[in-house]
Coordinates of C-alpha atoms and ligand atoms in Angstrom, one line a residue:
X16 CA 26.4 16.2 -23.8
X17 CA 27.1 16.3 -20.5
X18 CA 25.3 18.2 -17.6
X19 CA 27.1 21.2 -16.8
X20 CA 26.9 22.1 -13.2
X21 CA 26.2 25.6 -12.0
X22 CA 27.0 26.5 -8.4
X23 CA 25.7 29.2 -6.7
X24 CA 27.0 30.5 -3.3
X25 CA 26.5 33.7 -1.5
X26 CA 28.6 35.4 0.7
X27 CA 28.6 39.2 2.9
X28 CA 25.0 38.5 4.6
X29 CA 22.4 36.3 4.3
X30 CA 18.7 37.4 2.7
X31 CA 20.3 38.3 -0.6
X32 CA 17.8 37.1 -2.6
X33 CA 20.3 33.5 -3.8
X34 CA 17.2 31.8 -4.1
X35 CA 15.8 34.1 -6.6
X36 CA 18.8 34.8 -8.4
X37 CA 19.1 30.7 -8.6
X38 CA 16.0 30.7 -9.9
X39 CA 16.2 33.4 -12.3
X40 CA 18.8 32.4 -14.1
X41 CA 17.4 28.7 -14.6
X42 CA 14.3 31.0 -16.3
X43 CA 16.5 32.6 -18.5
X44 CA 18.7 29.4 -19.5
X45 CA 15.3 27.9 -19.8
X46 CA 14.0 30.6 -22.1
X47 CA 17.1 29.6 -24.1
X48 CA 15.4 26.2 -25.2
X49 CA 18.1 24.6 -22.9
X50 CA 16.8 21.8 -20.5
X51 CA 17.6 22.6 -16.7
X52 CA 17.2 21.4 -13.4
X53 CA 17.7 23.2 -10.1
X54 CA 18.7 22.0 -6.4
X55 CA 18.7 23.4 -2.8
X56 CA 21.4 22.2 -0.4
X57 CA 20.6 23.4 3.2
X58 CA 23.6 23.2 5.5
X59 CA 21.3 22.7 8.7
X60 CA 21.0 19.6 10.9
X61 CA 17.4 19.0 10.5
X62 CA 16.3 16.2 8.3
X63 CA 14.0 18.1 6.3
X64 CA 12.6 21.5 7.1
X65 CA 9.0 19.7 8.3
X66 CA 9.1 19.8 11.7
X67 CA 10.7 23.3 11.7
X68 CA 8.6 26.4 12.9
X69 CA 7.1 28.1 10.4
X70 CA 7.6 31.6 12.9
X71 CA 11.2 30.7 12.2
X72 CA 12.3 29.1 8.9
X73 CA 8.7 30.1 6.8
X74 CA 7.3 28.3 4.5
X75 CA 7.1 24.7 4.4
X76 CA 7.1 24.0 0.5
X77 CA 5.6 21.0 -0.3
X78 CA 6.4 18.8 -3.9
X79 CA 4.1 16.2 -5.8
X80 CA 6.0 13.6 -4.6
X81 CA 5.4 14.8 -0.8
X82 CA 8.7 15.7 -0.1
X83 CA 8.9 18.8 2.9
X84 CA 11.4 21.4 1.3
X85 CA 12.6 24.4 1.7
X86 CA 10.5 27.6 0.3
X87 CA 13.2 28.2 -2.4
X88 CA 11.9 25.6 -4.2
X89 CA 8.6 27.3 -4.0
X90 CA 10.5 30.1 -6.2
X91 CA 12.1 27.2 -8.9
X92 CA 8.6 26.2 -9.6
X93 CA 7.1 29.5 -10.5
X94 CA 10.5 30.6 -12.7
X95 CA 10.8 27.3 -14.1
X96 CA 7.5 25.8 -14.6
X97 CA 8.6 22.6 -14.0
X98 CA 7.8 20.1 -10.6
X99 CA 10.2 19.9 -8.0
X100 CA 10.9 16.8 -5.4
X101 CA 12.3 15.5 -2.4
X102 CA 15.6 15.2 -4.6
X103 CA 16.1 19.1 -5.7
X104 CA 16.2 19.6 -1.8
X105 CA 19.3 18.1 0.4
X106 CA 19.7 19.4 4.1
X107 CA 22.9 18.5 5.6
X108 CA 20.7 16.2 8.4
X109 CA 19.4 14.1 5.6
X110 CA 23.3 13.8 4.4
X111 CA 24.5 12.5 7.6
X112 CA 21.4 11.0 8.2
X113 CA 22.1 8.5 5.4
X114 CA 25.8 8.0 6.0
X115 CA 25.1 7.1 9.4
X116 CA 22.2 4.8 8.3
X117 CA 25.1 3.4 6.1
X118 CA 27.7 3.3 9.4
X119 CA 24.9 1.2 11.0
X120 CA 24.5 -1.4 8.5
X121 CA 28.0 -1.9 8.1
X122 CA 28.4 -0.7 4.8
X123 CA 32.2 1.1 5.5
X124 CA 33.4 -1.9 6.8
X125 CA 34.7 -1.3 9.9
X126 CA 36.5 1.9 8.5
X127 CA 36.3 5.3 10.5
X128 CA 33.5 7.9 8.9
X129 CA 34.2 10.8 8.3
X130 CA 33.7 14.3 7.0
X131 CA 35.7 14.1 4.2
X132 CA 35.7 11.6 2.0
X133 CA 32.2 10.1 3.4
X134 CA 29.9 13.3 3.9
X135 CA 31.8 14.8 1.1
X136 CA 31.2 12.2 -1.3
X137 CA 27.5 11.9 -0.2
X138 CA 27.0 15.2 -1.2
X139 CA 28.3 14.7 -4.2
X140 CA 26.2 11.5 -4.6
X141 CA 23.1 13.9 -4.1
X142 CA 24.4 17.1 -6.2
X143 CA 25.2 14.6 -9.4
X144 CA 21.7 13.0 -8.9
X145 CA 19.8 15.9 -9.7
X146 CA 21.2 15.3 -13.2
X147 CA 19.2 12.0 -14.0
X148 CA 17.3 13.5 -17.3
X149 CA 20.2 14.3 -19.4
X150 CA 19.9 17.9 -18.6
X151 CA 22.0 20.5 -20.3
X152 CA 22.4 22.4 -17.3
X153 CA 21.8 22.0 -13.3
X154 CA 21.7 24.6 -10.8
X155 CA 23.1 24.1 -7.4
X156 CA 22.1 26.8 -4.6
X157 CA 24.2 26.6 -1.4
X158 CA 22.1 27.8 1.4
X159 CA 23.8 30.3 3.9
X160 CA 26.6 32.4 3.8
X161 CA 30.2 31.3 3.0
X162 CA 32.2 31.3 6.3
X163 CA 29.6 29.6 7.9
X164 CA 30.9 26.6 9.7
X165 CA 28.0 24.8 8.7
X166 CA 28.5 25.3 4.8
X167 CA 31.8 24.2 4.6
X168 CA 31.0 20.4 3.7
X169 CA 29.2 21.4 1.3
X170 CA 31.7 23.7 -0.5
X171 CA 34.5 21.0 -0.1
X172 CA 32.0 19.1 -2.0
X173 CA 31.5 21.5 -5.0
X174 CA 35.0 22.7 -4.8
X175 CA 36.0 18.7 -5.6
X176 CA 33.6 18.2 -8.3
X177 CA 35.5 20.6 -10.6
X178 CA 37.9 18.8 -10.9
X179 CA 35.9 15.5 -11.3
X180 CA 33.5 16.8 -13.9
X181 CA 36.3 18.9 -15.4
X182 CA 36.8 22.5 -15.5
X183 CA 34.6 23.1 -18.8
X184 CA 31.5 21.7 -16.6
X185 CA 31.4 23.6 -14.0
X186 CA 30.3 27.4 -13.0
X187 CA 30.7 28.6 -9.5
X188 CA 28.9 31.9 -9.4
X189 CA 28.9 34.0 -6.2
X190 CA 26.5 36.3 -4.9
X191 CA 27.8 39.7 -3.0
X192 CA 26.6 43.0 -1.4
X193 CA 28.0 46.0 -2.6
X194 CA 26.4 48.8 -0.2
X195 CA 25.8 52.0 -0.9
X196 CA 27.1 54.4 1.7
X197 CA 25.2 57.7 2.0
X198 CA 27.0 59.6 4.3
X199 CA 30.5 59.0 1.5
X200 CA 28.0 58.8 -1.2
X201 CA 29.6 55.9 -2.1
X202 CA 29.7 52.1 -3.4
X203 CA 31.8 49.9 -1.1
X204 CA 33.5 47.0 -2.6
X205 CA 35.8 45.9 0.2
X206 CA 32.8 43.2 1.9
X207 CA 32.8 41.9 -2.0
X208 CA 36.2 41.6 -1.9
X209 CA 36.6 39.9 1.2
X210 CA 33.5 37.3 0.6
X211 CA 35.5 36.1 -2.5
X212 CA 38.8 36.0 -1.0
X213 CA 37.4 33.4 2.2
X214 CA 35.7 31.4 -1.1
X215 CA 39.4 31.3 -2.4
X216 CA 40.8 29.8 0.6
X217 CA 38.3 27.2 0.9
X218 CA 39.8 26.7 -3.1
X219 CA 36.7 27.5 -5.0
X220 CA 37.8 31.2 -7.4
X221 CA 34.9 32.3 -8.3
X222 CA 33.9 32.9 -11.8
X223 CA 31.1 35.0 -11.6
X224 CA 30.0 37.5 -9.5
X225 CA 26.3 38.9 -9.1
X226 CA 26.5 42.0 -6.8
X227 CA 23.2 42.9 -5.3
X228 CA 23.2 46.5 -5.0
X229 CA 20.9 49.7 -4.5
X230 CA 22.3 50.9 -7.9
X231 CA 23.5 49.7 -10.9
X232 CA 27.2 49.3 -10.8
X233 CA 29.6 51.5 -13.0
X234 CA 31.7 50.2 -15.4
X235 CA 35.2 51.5 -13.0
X236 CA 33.9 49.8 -9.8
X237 CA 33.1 46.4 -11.9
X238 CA 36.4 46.5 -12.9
X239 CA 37.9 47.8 -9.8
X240 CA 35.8 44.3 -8.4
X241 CA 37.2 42.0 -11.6
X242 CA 40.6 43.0 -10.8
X243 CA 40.7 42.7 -7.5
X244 CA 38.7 39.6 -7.4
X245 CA 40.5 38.1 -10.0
X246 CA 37.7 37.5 -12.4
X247 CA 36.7 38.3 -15.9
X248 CA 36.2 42.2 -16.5
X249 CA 33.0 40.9 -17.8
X250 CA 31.8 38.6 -15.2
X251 CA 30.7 41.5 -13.2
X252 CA 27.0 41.5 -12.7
X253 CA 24.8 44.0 -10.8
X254 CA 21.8 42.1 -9.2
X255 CA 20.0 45.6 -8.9
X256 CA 17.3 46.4 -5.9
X257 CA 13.7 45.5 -7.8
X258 CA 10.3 46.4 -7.2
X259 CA 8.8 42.7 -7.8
X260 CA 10.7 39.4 -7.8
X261 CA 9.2 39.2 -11.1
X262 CA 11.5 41.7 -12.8
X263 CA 15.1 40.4 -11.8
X264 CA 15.0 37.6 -14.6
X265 CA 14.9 40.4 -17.3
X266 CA 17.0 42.6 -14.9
X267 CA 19.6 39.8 -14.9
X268 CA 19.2 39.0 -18.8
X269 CA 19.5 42.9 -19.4
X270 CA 22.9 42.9 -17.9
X271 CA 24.1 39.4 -19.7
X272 CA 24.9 37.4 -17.0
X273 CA 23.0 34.5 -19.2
X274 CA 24.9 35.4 -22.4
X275 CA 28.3 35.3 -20.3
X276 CA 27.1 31.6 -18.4
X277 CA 26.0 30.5 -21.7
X278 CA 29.5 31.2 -23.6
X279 CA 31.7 30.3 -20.2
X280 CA 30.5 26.9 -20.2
X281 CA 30.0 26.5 -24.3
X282 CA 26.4 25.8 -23.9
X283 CA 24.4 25.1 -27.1
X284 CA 22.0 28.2 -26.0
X285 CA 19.7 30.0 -28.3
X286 CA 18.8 33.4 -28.4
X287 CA 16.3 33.7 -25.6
X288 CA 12.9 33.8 -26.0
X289 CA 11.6 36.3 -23.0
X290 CA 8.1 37.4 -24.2
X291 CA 6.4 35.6 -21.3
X292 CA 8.7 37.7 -19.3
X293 CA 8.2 40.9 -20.6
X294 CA 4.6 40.1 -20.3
X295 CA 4.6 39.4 -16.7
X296 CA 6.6 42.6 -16.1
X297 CA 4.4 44.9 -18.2
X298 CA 1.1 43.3 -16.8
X299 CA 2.9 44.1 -13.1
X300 CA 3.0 47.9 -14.2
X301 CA -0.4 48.4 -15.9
X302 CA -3.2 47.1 -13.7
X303 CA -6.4 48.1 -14.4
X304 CA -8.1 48.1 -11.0
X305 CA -7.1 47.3 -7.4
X306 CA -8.4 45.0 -4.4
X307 CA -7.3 44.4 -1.2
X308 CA -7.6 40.9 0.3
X309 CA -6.8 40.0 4.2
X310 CA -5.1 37.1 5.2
X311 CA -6.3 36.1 8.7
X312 CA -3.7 34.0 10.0
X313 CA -1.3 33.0 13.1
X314 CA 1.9 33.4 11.5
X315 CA 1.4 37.0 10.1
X316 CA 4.5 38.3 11.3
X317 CA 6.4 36.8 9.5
X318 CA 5.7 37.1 5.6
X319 CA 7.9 34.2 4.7
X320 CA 5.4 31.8 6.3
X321 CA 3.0 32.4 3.8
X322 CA 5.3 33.3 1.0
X323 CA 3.5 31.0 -1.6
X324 CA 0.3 32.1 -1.1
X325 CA 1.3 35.2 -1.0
X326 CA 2.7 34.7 -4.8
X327 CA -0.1 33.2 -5.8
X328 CA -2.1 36.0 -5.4
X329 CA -0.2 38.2 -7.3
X330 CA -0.5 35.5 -10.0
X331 CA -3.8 35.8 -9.7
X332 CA -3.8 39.9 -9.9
X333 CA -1.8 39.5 -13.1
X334 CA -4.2 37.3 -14.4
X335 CA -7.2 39.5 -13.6
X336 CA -5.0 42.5 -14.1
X337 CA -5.7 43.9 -10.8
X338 CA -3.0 45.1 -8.2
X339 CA -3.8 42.9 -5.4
X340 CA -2.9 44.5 -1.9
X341 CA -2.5 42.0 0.7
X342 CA -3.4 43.0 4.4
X343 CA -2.1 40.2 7.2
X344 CA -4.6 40.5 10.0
X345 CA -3.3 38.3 13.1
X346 CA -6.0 36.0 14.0
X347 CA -5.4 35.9 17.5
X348 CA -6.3 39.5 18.0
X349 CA -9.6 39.5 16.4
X350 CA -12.7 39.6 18.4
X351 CA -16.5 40.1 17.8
X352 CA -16.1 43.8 19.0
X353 CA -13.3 44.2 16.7
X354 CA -14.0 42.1 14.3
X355 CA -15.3 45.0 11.6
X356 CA -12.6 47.1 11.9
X357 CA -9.8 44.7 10.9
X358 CA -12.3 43.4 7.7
X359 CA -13.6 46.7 6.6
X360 CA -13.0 48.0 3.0
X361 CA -11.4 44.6 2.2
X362 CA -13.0 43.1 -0.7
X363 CA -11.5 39.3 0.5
X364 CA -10.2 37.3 3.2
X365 CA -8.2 34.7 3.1
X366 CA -7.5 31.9 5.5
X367 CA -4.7 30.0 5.5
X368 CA -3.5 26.4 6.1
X369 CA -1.7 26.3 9.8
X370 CA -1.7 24.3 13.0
X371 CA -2.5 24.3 16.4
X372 CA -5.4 25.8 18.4
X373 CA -4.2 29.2 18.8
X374 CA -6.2 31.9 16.9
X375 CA -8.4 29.4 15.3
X376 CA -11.6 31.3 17.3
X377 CA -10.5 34.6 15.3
X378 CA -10.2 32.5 12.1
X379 CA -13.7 31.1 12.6
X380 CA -15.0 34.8 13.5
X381 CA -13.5 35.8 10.3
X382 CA -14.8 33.3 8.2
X383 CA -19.1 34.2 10.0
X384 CA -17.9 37.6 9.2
X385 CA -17.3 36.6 5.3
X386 CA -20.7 34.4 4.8
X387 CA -22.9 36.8 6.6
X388 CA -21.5 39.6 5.0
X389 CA -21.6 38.1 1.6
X390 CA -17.5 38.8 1.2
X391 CA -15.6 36.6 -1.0
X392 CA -13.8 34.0 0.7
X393 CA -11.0 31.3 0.5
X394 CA -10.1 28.7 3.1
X395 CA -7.0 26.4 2.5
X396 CA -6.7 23.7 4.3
X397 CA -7.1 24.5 8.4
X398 CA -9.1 27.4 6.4
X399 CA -11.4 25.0 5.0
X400 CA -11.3 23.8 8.1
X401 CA -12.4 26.2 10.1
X402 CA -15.1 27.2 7.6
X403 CA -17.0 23.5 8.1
X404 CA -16.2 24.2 11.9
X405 CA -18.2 27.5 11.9
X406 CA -20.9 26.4 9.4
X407 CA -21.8 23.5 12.1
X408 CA -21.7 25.9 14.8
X409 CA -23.7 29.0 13.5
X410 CA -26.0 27.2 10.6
X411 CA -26.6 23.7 11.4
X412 CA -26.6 24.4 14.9
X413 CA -23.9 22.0 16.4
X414 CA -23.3 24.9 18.5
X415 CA -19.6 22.9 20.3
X416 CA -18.9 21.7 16.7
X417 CA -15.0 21.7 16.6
X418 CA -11.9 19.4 15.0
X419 CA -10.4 16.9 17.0
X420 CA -7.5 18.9 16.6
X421 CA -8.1 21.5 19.1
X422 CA -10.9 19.6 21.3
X423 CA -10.4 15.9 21.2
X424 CA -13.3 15.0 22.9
X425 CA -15.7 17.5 21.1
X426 CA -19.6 16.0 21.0
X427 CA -19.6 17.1 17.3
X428 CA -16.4 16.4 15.7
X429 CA -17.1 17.7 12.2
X430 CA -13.2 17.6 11.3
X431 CA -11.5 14.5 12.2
X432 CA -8.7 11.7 12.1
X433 CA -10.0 9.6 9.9
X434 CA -8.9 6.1 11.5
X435 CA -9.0 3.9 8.6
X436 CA -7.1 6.1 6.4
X437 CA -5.1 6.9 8.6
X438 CA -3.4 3.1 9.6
X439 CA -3.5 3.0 5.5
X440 CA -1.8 6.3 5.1
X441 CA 1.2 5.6 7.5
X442 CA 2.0 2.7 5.8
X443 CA 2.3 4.6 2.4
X444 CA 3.7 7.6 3.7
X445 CA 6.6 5.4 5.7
X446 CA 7.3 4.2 2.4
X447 CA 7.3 8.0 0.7
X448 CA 9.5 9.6 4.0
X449 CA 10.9 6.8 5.2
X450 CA 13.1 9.7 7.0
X451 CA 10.7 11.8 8.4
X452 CA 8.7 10.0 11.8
X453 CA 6.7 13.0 13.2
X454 CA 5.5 13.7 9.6
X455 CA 4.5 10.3 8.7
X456 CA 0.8 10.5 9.6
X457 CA 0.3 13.1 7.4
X458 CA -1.5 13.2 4.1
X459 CA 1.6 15.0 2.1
X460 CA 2.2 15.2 -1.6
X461 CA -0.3 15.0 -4.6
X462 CA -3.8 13.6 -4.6
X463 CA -6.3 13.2 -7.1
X464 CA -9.0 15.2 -6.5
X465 CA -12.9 14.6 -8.4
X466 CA -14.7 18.1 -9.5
X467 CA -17.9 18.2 -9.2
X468 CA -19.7 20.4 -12.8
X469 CA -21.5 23.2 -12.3
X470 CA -19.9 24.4 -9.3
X471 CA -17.5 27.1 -8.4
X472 CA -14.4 24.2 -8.5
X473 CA -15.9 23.5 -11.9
X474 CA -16.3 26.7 -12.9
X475 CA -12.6 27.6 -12.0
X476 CA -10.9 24.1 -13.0
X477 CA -13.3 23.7 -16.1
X478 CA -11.9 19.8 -15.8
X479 CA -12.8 16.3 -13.9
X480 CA -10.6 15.9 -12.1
X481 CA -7.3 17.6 -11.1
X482 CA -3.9 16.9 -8.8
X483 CA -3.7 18.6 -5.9
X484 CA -1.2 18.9 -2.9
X485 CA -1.9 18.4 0.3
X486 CA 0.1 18.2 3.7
X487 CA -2.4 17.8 7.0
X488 CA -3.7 15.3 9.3
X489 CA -7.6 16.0 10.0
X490 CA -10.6 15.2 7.4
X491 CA -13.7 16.5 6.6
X492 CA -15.6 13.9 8.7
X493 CA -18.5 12.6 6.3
X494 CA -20.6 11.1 8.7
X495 CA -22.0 14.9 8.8
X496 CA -22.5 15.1 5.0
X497 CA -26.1 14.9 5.3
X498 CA -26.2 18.0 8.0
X499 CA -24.0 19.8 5.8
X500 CA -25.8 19.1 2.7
X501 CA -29.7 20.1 4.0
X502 CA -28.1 23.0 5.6
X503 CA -26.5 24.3 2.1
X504 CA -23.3 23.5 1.7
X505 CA -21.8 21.6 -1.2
X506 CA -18.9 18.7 -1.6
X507 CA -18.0 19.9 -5.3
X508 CA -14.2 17.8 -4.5
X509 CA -13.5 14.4 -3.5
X510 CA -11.3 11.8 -3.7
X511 CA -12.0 9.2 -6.7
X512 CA -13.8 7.0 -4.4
X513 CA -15.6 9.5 -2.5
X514 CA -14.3 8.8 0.9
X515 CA -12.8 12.2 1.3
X516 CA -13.9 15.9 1.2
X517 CA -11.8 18.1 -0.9
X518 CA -13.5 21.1 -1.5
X519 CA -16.4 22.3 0.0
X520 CA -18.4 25.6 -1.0
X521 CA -21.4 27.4 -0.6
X522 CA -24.5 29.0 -3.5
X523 CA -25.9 32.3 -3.0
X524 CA -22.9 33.9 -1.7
X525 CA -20.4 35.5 -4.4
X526 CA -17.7 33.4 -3.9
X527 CA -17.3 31.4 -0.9
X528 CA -15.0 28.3 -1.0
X529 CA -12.2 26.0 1.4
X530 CA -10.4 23.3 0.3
X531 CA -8.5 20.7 1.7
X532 CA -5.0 20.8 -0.1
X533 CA -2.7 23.3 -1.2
X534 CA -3.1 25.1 -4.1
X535 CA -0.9 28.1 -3.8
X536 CA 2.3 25.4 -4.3
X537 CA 1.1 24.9 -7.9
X538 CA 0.8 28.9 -8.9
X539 CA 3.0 30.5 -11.1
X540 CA 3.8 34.3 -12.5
X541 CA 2.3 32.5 -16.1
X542 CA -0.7 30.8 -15.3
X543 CA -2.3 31.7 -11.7
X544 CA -4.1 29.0 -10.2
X545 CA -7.6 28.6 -11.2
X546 CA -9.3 28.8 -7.3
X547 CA -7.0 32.0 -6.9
X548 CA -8.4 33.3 -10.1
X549 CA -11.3 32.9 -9.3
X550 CA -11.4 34.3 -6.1
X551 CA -9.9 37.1 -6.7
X552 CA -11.9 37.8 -9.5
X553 CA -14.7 37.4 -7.4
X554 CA -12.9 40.3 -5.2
X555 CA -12.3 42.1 -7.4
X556 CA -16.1 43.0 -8.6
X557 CA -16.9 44.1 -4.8
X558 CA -16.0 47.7 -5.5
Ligands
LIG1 N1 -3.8 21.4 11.3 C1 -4.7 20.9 10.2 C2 -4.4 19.4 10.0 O1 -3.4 18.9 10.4 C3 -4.5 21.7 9.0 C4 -3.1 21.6 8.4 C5 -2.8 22.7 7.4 O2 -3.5 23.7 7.3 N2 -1.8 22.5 6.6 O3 -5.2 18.7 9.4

């Protein structure tokens, strides 16, 4: 069989939850033994959201293969369970970027480039790609908001393909508001109506439509919206306000929009099986204890920077069954006067991977705070970091100790660009983004990593040795090992062949770890990620 496509565009405002929806329905096709694949396409100019600021765009997901990608496909790993790369993520830079690539090495011929039929046909070069395992079914999320200038490429794109695949294999689904006005006490359909009618004069009719809505639409007002949309009386869909992200996959499968994608394009789907799902949702409604972790970080303001992590430690809660509260403390305002009332009745802290020298000090106050004080603790990445940072400062004594990130000419550069690796790094990371050139000194993308037994990485992984992801420039710098070690703290991570430090952790302390990569990008609603288990099981017993 063919791949059916699946295209999902949103339209009225943007923050309507498209990824999600995206994502849950490639859960629920899943569930349905079908075999699906799922794909971003960002209409901005940048190459790849890497270079973007995080204060800005959020999260910066990053796949095995070490592609940069939008946080969306952050969400299609935890509903689908399956790994993403560089090619479920397209940004309209890398589109032009490789036409014009092609422009330059002649490949037109001399003939003029342009929108349509080159960037068009790119685009449809990516979309098709997606495809490459015999899939029954692949998703295609448009990013933004139809009207957007930017999008309309794109949509050209999809609205072409129907007719190249043929009708039977393709879905367009759109994604509307319908608000609720108090003051009338009533659900407006007119923006719903107007979102589908500027889809129908780019010539893409919808055939769905998923209205995200405060309440769940009547029967009348989804066939008020069929009729005057000119869809099915049954492709009317409420995407209804929920309380966790975790709940719209059996929200959405309660209403049928599966059933209805399912028998639309003739898929071969079985009855679902959702018992994982139901799980996740009961287990979401009956912890059996609380804890409240901080995450001392730069980019606190806004959650989507973190978003990941964030997930992952509601994995975790599940896991533990424990509602885990999550308090983001800006770093930059902590101070040692302070310091106690920003960390009290927390039960764990959390740093966080970022970059640049601003509110590290508050980090590494944090961090004293958490070892002194016996709290659990988690570094990732510049957390682990800044733990090794404040361990040379305030035990070993290395009292200007710092990474050569912030001070450059520091006497005791404990964290470091490791030279060697580095020369050997650029070479295979040009190869792995040969698009990306402020990103290509940095470690991105899965690396093994060595776990040491009888440690609290053992104890959490309860394996050798694991794949982790990592995206950063600095190393632990192991000509200090020896300090470290005397002083207390143990390597229970490295690479195979030992050069580098992956995880690093203290004894007598109830849970005190940092490590060098990623783990929040490999967490999902089903099986939480061992170190975030752990930790905040570790929490959790501080009551
Ligand atoms: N800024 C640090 C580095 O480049 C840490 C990066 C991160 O936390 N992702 O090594």
């Amino acid at each position: 069989m063919k791949t059916k496509f699946v295209f999902v565009t949103g339209g009225v405002l943007s923050s309507l939850g498209k990824g999600l929806a995206a994502a849950s329905i490639g859960a629920l096709l899943k569930a349905r033994g079908l075999k699906v694949t799922i794909q971003k396409l960002d209409p901005y100019i940048n190459v790849d959201p890497g270079t973007m600021n995080p204060f800005q765009h959020g999260e910066v997901y990053v796949t095995e293969d070490g592609a940069e990608t939008d946080l969306d496909l952050g969400h299609y790993e935890r509903y689908l369970v399956q790994p993403m790369a560089q090619i479920n993520n397209f940004t309209s830079g890398r589109i032009y970027h490789s036409v014009i690539t092609k422009e330059r090495r002649g490949d037109y011929l001399g003939g003029t480039v342009q929108v349509i039929p080159h960037i068009t046909d790119e685009i449809k070069e990516a979309i098709k790609s997606v495809a490459r395992n015999n899939e029954d079914v692949a998703i295609i999320e448009i990013g933004g908001t139809v009207g957007d200038i930017e999008g309309l490429p794109f949509l050209e794109a999809i609205r072409q393909l129907r007719g190249e695949l043929g009708k039977e294999n393709v879905l367009y689904i759109h994604l509307t508001l319908v608000p609720f006005i108090k003051a009338a006490g009533e659900l407006k359909t007119k923006p719903t109506q107007h979102s589908v009618k500027e889809l129908r004069s780019i010539g893409i009719q919808a055939d769905i439509l998923l209205c995200r809505s405060e309440v769940d639409l009547a029967q009348d007002i989804k066939s008020k919206i069929a009729l005057f949309c000119n869809v099915d009386p049954d492709a009317v869909f409420t995407a209804k306000d929920v309380h966790s992200i975790y709940e719209l996959p059996m929200a959405l499968y309660e209403e049928g929009l599966d059933q209805k994608i399912a028998i639309m394009l003739k898929l071969p789907a079985k009855n679902p099986n959702l018992e994982t799902w139901k799980g996740i949702v009961h287990r979401l409604y009956h912890p059996k204890g609380k804890v409240s972790i901080a995450i001392v970080g730069k980019y606190v303001d806004l959650k989507e920077s973190y978003k990941s992590l964030h997930e992952a430690l509601i994995h975790a809660g599940l896991e533990n069954e424990l509602e885990v509260n999550l308090k983001y403390v800006n770093s930059e305002n902590i101070s040692s006067e302070n310091i106690s009332s920003h960390l009290q009745e927390l039960q764990g802290i959390l740093v966080p991977g970022g970059f640049g020298s601003r509110g590290v000090e508050g980090k590494i106050q944090a961090i004293q705070y958490a070892r002194e004080k016996g709290i659990p603790f988690f570094g990732i990445c510049l957390g682990m970091q800044c733990a090794v940072i404040e361990f040379a400062r305030n035990v070993i004594g290395f009292n200007s100790a710092n990474s050569q990130e912030f001070d450059p000419g520091t006497k005791h550069p404990v964290i470091y660009l490791m030279k060697e690796w580095f020369d050997f790094r650029k070479n295979i990371l040009q190869k792995r983004c040969e698009q990306s050139d402020k990103g290509g000194t940095m470690r991105l993308g899965a690396y093994p990593c060595v776990i040491i037994p009888n440690t609290l990485a053992g104890k959490a992984y309860q394996k050798d040795q694991v794949m982790e992801r990592h995206r950063h420039r600095f190393e632990f710098n192991k000509k200090y090992a020896l300090d470290f070690e005397e002083k207390g703290l143990i390597f229970s991570g490295l690479s195979p062949d030992e050069s580098l430090v992956e995880i690093v952790e203290l004894k007598d302390h109830p849970w005190f770890l940092g490590c060098q990569f990623h783990p929040e990008f490999q967490s999902n609603p089903m099986h939480a990620h061992p170190l975030f288990r752990e930790f905040v099981l570790a929490a959790g017993k501080m009551h």
